[in-house]
Backbone as numpy.savetxt, mean C-alpha at the origin, in Angstrom:
# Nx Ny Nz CAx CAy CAz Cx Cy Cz
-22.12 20.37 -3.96 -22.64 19.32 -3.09 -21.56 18.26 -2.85
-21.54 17.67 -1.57 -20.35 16.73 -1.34 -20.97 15.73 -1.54
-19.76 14.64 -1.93 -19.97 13.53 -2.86 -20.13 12.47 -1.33
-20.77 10.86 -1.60 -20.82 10.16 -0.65 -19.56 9.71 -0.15
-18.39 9.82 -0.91 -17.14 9.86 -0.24 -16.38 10.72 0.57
-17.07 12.23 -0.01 -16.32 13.21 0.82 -17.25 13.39 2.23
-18.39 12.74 1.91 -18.76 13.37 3.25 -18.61 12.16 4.55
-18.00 10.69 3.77 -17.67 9.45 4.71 -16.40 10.00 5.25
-15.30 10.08 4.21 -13.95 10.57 4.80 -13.06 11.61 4.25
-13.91 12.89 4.30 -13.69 14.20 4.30 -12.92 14.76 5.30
-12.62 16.28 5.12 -12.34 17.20 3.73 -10.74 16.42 3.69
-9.78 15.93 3.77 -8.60 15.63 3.29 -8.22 14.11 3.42
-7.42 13.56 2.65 -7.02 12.22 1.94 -5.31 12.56 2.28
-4.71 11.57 3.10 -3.23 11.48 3.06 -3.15 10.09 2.27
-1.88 10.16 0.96 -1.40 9.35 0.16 0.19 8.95 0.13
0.36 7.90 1.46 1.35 7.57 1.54 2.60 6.79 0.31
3.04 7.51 -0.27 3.77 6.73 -1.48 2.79 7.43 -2.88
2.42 8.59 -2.86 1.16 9.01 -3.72 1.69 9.57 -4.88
3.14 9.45 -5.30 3.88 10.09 -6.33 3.14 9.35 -7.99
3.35 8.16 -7.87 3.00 7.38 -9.05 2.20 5.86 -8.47
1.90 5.17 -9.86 1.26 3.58 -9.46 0.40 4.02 -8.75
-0.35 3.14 -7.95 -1.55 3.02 -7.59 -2.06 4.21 -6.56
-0.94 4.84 -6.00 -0.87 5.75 -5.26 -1.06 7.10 -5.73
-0.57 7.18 -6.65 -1.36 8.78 -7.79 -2.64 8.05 -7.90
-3.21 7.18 -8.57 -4.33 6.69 -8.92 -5.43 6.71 -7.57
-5.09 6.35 -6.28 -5.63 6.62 -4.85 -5.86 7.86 -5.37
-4.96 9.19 -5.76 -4.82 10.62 -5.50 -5.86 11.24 -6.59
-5.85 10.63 -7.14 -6.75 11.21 -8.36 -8.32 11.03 -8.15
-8.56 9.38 -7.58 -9.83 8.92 -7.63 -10.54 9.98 -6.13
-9.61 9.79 -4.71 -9.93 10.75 -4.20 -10.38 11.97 -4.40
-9.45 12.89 -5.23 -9.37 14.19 -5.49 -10.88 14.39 -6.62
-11.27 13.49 -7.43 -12.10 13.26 -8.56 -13.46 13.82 -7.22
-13.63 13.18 -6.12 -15.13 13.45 -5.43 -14.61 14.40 -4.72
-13.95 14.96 -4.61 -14.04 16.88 -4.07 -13.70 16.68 -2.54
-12.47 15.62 -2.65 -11.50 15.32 -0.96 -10.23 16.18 -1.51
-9.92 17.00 -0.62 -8.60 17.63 -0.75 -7.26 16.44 -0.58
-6.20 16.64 -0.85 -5.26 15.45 -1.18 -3.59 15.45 -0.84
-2.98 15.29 0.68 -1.78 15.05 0.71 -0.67 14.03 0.35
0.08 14.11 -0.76 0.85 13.61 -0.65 2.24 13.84 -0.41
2.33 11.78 -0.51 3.33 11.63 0.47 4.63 10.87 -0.48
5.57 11.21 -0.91 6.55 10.49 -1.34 8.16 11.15 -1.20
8.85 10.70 -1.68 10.74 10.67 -1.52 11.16 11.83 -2.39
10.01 11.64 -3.65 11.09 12.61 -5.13 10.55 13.22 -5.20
10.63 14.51 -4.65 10.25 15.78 -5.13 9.71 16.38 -6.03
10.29 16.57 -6.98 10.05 16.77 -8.57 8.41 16.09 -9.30
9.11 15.03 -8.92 7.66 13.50 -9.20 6.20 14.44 -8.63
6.48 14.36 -7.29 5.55 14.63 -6.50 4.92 16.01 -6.78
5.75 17.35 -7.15 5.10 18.32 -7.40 4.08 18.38 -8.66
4.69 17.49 -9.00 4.38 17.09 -11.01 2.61 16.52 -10.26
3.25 15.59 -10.40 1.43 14.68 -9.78 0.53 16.06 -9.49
1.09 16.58 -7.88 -0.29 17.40 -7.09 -0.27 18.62 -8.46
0.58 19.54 -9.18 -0.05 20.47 -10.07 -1.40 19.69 -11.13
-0.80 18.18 -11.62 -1.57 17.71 -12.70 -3.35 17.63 -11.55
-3.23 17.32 -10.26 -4.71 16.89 -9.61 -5.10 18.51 -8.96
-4.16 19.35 -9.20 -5.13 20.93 -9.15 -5.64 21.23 -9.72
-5.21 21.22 -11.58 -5.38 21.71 -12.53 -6.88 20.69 -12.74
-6.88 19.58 -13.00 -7.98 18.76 -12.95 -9.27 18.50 -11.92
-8.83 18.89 -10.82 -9.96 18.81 -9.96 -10.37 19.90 -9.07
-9.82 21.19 -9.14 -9.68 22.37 -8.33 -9.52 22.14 -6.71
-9.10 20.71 -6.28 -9.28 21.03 -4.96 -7.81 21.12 -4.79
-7.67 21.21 -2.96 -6.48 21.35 -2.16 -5.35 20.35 -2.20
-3.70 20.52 -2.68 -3.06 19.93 -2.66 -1.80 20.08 -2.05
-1.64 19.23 -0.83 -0.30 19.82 -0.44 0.72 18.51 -0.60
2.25 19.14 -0.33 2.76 17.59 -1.12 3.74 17.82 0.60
4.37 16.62 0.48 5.17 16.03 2.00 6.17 15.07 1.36
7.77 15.91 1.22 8.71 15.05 0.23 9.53 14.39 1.82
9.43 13.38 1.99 9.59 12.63 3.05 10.07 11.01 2.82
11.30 10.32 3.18 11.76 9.19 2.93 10.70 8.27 4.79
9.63 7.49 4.29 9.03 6.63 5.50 9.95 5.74 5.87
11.10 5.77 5.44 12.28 4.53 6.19 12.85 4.76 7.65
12.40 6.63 7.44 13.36 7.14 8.85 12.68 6.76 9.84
13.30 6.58 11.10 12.98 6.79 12.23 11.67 7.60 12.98
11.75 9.06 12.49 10.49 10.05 12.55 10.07 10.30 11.40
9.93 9.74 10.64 8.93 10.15 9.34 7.22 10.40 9.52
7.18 9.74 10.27 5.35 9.45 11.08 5.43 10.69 11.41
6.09 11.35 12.89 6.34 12.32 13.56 6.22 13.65 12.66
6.87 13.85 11.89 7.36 14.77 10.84 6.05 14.93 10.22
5.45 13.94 9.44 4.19 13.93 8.65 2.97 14.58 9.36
2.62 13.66 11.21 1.90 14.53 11.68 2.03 16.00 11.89
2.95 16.53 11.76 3.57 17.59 12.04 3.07 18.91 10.78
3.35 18.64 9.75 3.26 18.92 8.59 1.72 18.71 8.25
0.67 17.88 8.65 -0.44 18.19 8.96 -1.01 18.30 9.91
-0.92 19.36 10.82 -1.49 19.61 11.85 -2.58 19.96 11.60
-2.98 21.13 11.11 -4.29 21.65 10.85 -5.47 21.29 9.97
-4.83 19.92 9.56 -5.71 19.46 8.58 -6.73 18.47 9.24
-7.91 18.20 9.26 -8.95 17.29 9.62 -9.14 15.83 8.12
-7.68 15.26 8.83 -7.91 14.06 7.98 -8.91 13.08 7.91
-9.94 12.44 7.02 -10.39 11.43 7.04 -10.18 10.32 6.44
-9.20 10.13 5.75 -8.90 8.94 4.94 -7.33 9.20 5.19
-6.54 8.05 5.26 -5.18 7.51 4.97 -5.05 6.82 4.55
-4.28 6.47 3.28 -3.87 5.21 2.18 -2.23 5.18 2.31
-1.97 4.12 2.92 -0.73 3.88 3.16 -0.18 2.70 2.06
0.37 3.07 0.88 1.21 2.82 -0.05 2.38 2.31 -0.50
3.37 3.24 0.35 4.44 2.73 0.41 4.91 1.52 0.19
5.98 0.97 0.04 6.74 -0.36 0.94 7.08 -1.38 -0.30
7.08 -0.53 -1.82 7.33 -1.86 -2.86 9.19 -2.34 -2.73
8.82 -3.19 -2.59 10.46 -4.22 -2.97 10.75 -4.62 -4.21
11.89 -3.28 -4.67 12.28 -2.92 -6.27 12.93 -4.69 -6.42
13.64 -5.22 -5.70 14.55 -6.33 -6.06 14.71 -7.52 -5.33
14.27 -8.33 -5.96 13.39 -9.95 -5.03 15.47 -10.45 -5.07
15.91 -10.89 -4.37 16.85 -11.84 -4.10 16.67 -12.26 -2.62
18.17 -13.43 -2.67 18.04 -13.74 -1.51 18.05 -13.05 -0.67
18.05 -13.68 1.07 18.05 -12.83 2.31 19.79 -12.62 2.13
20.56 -13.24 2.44 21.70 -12.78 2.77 22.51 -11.82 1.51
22.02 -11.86 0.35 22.70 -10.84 -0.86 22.16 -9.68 -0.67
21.18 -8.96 0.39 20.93 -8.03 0.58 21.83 -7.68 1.72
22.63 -6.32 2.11 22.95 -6.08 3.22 21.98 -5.41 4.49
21.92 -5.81 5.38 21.31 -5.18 6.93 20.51 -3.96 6.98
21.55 -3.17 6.45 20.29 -1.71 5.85 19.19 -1.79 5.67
19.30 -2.19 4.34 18.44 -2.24 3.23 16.93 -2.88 3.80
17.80 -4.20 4.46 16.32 -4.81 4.92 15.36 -3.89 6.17
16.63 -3.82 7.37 15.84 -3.35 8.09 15.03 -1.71 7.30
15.59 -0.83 6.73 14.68 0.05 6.28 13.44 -0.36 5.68
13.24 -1.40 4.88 12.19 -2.26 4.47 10.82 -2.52 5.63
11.60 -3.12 6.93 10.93 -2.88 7.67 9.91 -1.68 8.58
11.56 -0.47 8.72 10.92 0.28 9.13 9.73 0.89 8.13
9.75 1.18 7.13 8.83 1.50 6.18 7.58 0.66 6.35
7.48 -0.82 5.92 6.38 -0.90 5.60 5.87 -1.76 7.08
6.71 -1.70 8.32 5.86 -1.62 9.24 5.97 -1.01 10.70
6.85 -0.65 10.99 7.15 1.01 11.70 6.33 1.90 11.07
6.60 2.48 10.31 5.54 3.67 9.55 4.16 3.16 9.33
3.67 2.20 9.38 2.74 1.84 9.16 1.59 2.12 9.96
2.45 1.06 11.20 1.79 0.97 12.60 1.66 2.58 13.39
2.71 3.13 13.48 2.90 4.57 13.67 1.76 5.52 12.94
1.83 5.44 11.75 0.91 6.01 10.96 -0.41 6.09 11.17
-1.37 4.52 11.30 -2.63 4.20 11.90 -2.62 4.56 13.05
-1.95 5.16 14.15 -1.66 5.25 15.49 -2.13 6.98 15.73
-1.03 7.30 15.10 -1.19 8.55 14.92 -2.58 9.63 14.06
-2.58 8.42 12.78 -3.87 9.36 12.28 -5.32 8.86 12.46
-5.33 7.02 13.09 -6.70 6.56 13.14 -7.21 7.27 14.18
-5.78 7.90 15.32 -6.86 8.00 16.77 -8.06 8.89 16.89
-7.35 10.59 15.68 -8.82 11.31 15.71 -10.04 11.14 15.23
-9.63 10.14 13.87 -10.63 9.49 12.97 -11.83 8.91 14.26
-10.87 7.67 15.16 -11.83 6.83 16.47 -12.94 8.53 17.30
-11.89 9.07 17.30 -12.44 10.37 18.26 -14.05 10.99 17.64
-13.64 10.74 16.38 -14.47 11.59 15.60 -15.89 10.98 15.43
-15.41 9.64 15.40 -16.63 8.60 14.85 -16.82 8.35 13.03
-15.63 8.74 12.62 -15.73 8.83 11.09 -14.25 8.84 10.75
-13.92 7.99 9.19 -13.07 7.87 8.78 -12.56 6.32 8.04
-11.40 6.74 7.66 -11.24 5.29 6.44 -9.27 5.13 6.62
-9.16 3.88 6.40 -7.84 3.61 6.44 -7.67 2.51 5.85
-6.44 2.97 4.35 -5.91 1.87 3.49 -4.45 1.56 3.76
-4.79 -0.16 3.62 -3.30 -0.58 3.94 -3.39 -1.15 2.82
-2.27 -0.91 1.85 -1.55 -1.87 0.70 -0.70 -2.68 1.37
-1.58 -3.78 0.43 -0.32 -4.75 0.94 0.16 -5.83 -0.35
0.16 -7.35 0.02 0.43 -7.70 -1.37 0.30 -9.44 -1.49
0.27 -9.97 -2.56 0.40 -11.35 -2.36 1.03 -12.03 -1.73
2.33 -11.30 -1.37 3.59 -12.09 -0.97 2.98 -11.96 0.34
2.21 -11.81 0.93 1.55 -11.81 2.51 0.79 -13.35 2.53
0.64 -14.25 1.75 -0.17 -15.48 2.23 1.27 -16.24 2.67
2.02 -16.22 2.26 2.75 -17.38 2.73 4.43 -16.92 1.93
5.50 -17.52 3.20 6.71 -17.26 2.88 7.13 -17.67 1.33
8.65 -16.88 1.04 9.21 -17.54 -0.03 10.53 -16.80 -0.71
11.01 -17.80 -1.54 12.69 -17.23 -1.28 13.05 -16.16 -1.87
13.50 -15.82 -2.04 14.26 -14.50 -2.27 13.26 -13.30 -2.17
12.12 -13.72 -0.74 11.52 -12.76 -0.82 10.98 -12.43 0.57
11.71 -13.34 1.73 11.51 -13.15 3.02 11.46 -11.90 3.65
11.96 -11.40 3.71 11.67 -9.93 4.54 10.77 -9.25 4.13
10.63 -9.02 2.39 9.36 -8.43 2.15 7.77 -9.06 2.65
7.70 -10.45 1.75 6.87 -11.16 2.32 6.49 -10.86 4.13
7.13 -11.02 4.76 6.78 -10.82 5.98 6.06 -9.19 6.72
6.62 -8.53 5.62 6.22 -7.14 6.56 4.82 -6.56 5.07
4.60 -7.23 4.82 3.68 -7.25 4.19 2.23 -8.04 4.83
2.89 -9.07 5.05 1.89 -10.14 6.13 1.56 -9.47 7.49
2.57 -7.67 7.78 2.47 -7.35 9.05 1.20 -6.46 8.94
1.21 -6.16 7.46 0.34 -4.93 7.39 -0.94 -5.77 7.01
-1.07 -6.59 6.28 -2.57 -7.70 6.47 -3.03 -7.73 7.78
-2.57 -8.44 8.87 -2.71 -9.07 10.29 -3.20 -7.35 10.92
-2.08 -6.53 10.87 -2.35 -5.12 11.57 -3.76 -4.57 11.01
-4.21 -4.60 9.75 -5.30 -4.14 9.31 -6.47 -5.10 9.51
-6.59 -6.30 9.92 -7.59 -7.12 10.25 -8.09 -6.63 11.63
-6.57 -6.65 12.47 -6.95 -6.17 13.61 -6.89 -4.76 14.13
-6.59 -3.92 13.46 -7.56 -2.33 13.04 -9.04 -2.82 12.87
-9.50 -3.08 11.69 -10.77 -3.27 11.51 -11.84 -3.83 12.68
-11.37 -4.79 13.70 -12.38 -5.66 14.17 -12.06 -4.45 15.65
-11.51 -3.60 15.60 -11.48 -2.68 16.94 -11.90 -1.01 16.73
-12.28 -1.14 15.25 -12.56 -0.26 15.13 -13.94 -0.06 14.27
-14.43 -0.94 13.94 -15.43 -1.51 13.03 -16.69 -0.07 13.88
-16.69 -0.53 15.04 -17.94 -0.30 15.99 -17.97 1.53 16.07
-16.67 2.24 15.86 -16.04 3.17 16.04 -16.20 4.26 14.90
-17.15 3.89 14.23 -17.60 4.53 12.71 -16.39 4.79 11.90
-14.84 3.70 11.82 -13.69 3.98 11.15 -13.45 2.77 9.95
-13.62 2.97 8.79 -13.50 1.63 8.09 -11.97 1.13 7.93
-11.79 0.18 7.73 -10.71 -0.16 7.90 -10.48 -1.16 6.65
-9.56 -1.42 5.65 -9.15 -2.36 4.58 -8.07 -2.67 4.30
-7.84 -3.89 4.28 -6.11 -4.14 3.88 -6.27 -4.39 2.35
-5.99 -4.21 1.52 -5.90 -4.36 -0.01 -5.27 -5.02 -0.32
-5.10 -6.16 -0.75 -4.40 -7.30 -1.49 -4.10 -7.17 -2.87
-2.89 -6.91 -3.60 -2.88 -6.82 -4.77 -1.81 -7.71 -5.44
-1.75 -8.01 -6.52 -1.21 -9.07 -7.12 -0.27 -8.04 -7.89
0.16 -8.73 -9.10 1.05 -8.08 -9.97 0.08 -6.74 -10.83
0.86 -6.01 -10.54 -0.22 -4.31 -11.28 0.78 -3.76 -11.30
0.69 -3.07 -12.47 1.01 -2.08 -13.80 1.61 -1.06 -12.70
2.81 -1.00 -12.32 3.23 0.36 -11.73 5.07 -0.08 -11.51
5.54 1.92 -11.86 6.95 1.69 -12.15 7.94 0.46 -11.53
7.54 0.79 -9.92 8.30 -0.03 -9.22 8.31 -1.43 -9.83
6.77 -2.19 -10.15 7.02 -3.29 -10.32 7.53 -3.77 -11.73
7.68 -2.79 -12.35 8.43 -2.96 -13.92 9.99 -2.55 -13.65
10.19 -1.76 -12.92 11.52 -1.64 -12.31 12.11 -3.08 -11.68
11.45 -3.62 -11.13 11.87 -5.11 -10.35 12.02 -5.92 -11.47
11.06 -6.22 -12.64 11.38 -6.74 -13.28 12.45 -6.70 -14.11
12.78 -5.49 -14.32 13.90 -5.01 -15.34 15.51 -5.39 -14.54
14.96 -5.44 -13.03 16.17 -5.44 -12.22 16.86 -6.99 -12.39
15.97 -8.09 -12.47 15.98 -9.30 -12.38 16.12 -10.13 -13.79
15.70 -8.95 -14.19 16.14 -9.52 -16.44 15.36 -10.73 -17.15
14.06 -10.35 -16.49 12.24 -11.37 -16.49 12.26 -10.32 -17.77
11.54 -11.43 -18.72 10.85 -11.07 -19.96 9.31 -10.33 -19.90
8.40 -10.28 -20.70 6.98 -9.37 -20.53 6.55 -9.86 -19.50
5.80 -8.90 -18.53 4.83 -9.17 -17.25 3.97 -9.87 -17.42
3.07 -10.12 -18.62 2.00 -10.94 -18.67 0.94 -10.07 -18.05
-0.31 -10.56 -17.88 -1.38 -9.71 -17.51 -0.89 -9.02 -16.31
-1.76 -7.43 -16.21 -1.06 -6.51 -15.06 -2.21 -6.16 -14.59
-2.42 -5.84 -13.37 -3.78 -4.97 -12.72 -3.24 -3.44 -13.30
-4.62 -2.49 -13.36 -4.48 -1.31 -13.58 -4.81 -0.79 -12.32
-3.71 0.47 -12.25 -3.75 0.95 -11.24 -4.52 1.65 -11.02
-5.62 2.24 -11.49 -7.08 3.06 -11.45 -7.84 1.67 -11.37
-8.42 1.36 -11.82 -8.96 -0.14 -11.38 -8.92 -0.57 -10.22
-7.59 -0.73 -9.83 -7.08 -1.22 -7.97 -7.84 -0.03 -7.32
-7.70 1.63 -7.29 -8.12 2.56 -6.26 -9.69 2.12 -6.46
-9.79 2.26 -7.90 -11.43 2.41 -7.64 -12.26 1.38 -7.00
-11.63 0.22 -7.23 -12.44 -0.88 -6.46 -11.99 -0.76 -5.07
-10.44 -0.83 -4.56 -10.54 -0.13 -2.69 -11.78 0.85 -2.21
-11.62 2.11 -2.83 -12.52 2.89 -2.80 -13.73 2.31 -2.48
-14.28 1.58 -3.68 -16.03 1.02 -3.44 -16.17 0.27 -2.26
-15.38 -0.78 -1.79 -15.11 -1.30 -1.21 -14.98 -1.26 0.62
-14.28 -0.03 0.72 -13.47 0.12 1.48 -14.72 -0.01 3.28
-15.94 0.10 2.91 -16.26 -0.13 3.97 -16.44 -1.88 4.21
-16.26 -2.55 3.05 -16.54 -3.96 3.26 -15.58 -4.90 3.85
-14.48 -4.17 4.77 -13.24 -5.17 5.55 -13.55 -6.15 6.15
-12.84 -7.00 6.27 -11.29 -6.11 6.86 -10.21 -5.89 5.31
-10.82 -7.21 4.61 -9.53 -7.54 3.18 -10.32 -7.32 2.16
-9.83 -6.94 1.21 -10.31 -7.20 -0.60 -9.43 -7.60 -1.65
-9.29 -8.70 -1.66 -8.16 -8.88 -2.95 -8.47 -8.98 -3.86
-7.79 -8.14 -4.67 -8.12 -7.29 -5.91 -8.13 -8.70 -7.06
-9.03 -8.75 -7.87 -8.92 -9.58 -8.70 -9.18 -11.11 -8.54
-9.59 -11.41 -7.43 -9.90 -12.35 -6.98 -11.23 -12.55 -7.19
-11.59 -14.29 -7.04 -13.23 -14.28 -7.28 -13.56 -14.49 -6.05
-13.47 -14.48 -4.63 -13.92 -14.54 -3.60 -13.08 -13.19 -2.80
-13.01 -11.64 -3.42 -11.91 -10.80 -2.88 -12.03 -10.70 -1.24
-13.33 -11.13 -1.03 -13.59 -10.80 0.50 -13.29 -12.02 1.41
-12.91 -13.06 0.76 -12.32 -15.12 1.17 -11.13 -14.56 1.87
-10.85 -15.84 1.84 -9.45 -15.90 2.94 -8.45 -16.48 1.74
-7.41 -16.62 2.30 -5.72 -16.98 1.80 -5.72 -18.24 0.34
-5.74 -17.77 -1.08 -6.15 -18.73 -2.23 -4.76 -19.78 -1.50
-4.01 -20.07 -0.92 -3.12 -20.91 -0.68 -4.01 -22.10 0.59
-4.81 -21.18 1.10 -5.57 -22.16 2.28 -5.54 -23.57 2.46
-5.57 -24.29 0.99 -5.91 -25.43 0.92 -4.89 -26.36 0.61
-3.34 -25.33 0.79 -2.48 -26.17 1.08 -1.69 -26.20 2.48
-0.23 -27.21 2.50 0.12 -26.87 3.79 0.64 -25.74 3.72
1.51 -25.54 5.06 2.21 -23.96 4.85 3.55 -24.82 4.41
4.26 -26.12 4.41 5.33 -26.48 3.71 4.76 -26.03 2.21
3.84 -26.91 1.59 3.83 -26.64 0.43 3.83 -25.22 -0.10
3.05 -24.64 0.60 2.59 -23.29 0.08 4.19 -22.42 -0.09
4.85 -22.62 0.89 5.84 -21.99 0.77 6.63 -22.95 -0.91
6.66 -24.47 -0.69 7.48 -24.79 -1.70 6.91 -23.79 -3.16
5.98 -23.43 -3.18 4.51 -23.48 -4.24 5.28 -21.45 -4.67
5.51 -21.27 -3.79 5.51 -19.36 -3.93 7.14 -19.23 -4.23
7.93 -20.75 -3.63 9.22 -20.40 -4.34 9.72 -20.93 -5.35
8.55 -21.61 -5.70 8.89 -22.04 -7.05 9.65 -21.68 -8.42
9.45 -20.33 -8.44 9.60 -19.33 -9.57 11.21 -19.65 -9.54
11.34 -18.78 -8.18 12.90 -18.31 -8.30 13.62 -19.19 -8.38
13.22 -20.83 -7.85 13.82 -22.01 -7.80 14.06 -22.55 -8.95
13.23 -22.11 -9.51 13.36 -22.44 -11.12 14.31 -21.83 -12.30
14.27 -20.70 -11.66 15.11 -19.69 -12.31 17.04 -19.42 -12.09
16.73 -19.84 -10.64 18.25 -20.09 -9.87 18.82 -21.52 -10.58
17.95 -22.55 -11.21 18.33 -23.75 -10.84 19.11 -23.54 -12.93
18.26 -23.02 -13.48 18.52 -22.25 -15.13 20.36 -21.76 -14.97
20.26 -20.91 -14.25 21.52 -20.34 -14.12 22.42 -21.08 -13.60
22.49 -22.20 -12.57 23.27 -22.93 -12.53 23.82 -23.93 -13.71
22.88 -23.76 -14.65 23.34 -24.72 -15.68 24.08 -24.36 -16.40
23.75 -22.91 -16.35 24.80 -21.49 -17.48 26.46 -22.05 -17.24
């Protein structure tokens, strides 16, 4: 018997970034109600590892898509590679920023791939896979996104911003597609338990994380959730409210989010 998830956004689940962190955890909680499960990530190896561990555990369908979303046609490629599949859910994952510094100590690359990833592929992505979902009258679409989306801050501008692209893009997914039987959610998540963001830390030479979201925790509440958009921020006591910065200006808010690093830059100058 199909579960109330598989039969909202059935038979297959694409997991953009679905290797590890919250994105295996998407893959699992999916795969757990009897949705077949593509993923989507860079490392190979990683990725075969994951889909054998969610065959062996859940008997359904797993195909994997070892694909860098920075390129140019990565969207292209992906639709491609599922053609024959009748997607109903996409969780778009991707887009963590291993290393907070300034704008200019990063070179041009780096950033713009940042971009293309987490909003080229993004936008492309919802484009490409919401339209049959609209066609169909059924379907679900997750955008991760992240705190650094309420308001700018330093050594973290470019991310911050294309993060704020995928909030705004998923609000306005949702309110055009609401009517269209397609749910739509941008996911707000704070600091949670996954490599990348212990990798960032390790990169930057920050002592213990302090409390972490779990990354099964984060899917399962998207999941429950996911028809209640446009936003849910995870861990929040109003997850379905607007911006916890609201009630300041956007000067402050920004002084307020760069606080950290300001603090930390200002340490090392004393060194």
């Amino acid at each position: 018997m199909a579960t109330p998830l598989a039969e909202a956004y059935g038979p297959w689940g694409v997991i953009a970034g679905g290797s590890d962190g919250v994105g295996a955890a998407f893959a699992h909680k999916i795969a757990s109600q009897g949705i077949n499960v593509v993923l989507v990530a860079r490392r190979g190896p990683v990725l075969e590892a994951s889909a054998d561990e969610i065959r062996a555990k859940y008997g359904v369908e797993v195909r994997t898509v070892v694909l860098d979303l920075s390129v140019p046609d990565a969207i292209s490629g992906l639709a491609r590679a599922t053609s024959g599949l009748q997607v109903g859910l996409f969780v778009f994952n991707a887009g963590a920023d291993d290393i907070s510094v300034p704008f200019l100590d990063k070179d041009l690359d780096t950033h713009l791939s940042l971009v293309r990833r987490n909003c080229a592929a993004v936008m492309e992505a919802a484009y490409r896979f919401g339209a049959p979902m609209a066609a169909r009258g059924r379907g679900g679409l997750v955008l991760v996104t992240s705190g650094a989306a309420w308001a700018g801050g330093a050594a973290r501008a470019v991310y911050g911003a294309t993060k704020a692209f995928d909030l705004i893009l998923a609000e306005g997914l949702w309110a055009e597609w609401r009517s269209r039987g397609v749910d739509v959610l941008a996911l707000v998540l704070g600091r949670t338990d996954t490599p990348s963001f212990r990798r960032a830390l390790e990169a930057m030479g920050d002592g213990p994380p302090g409390e972490l979201a779990d990354p099964d925790d984060v899917a399962e509440a998207a999941l429950a959730h996911l028809a209640d958009g446009p936003v849910w921020i995870y861990g929040s006591a109003d997850p379905a409210g607007g911006s916890p910065l609201g009630a300041l200006s956007r000067r402050d808010a920004v002084l307020m989010v760069s606080g950290s690093w300001s603090a930390n830059t200002e340490e090392e100058d004393k060194v």
